[in-house]
XYZ file of C-alpha atoms in Angstrom:
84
model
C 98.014 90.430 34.912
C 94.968 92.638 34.930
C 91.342 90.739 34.410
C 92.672 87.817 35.745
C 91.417 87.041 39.309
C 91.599 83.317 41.005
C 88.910 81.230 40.325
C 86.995 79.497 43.521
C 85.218 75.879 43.933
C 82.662 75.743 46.183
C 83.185 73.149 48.981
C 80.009 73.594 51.138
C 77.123 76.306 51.201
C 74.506 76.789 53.441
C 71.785 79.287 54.910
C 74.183 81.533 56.364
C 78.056 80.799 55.191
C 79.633 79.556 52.099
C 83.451 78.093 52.258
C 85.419 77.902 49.049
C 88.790 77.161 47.618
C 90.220 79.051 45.782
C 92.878 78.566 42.646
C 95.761 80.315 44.472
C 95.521 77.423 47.901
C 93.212 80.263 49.718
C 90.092 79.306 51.861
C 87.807 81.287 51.863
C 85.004 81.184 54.810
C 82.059 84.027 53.476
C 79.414 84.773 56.115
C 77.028 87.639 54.978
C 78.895 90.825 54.819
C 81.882 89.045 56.040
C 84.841 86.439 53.916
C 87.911 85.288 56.372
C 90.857 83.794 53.886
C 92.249 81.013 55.834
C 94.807 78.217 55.345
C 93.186 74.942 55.200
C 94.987 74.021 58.689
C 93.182 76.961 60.263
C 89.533 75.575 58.733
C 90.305 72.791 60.128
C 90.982 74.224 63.525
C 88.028 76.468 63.503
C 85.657 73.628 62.599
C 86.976 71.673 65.559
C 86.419 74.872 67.649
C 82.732 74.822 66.501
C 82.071 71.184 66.872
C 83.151 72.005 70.738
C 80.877 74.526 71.071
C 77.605 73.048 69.631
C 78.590 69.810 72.219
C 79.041 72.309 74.919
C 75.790 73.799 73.924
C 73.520 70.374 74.136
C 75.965 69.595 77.473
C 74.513 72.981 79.127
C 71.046 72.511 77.608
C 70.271 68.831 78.997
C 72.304 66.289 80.740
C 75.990 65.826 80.973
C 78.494 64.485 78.876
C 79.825 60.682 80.142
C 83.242 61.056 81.939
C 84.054 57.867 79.553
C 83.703 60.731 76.514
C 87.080 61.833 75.470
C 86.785 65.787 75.722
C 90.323 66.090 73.848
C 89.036 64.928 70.602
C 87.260 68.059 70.389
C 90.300 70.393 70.865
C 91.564 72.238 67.804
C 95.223 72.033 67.482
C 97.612 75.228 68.693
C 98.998 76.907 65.345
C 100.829 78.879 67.015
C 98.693 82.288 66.635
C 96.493 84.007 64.292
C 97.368 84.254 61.250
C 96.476 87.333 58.403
């Protein structure tokens, strides 16, 4: 029906993205100009990604990570391709 769109929920907003849910099962992931609509698996996935990157980031800016450290909690899981 015309005029009615899907209505969105905030889950987290910050300085430079905003991720929200909308009615229809969408995430949507909004940083300035641009708004990726993901499945809540792929969030997920690229959080995880993220997470691995800012811990590779303090790794290469001072000191090592312990060989104890389990690196493989940090992988995202394969989805088996992008999805659109």
């Amino acid at each position: 029906m015309l005029g009615q769109g899907c209505g969105k929920t905030v889950l987290a907003r910050g300085p430079c993205a905003e991720v929200t849910r909308c009615t229809c099962g969408h995430i949507h992931l909004a940083m300035g100009p641009v708004t990726l609509r993901v499945e809540e698996e792929v969030l997920r996935a690229i959080g995880l990604t993220l997470a691995e990157a800012l811990h590779n980031l303090a790794d290469s800016e001072g000191g090592g990570r312990e060989e104890s450290e389990p690196a493989a909690a940090l992988h995202a899981p394969t989805l088996g391709g992008w999805k659109q």
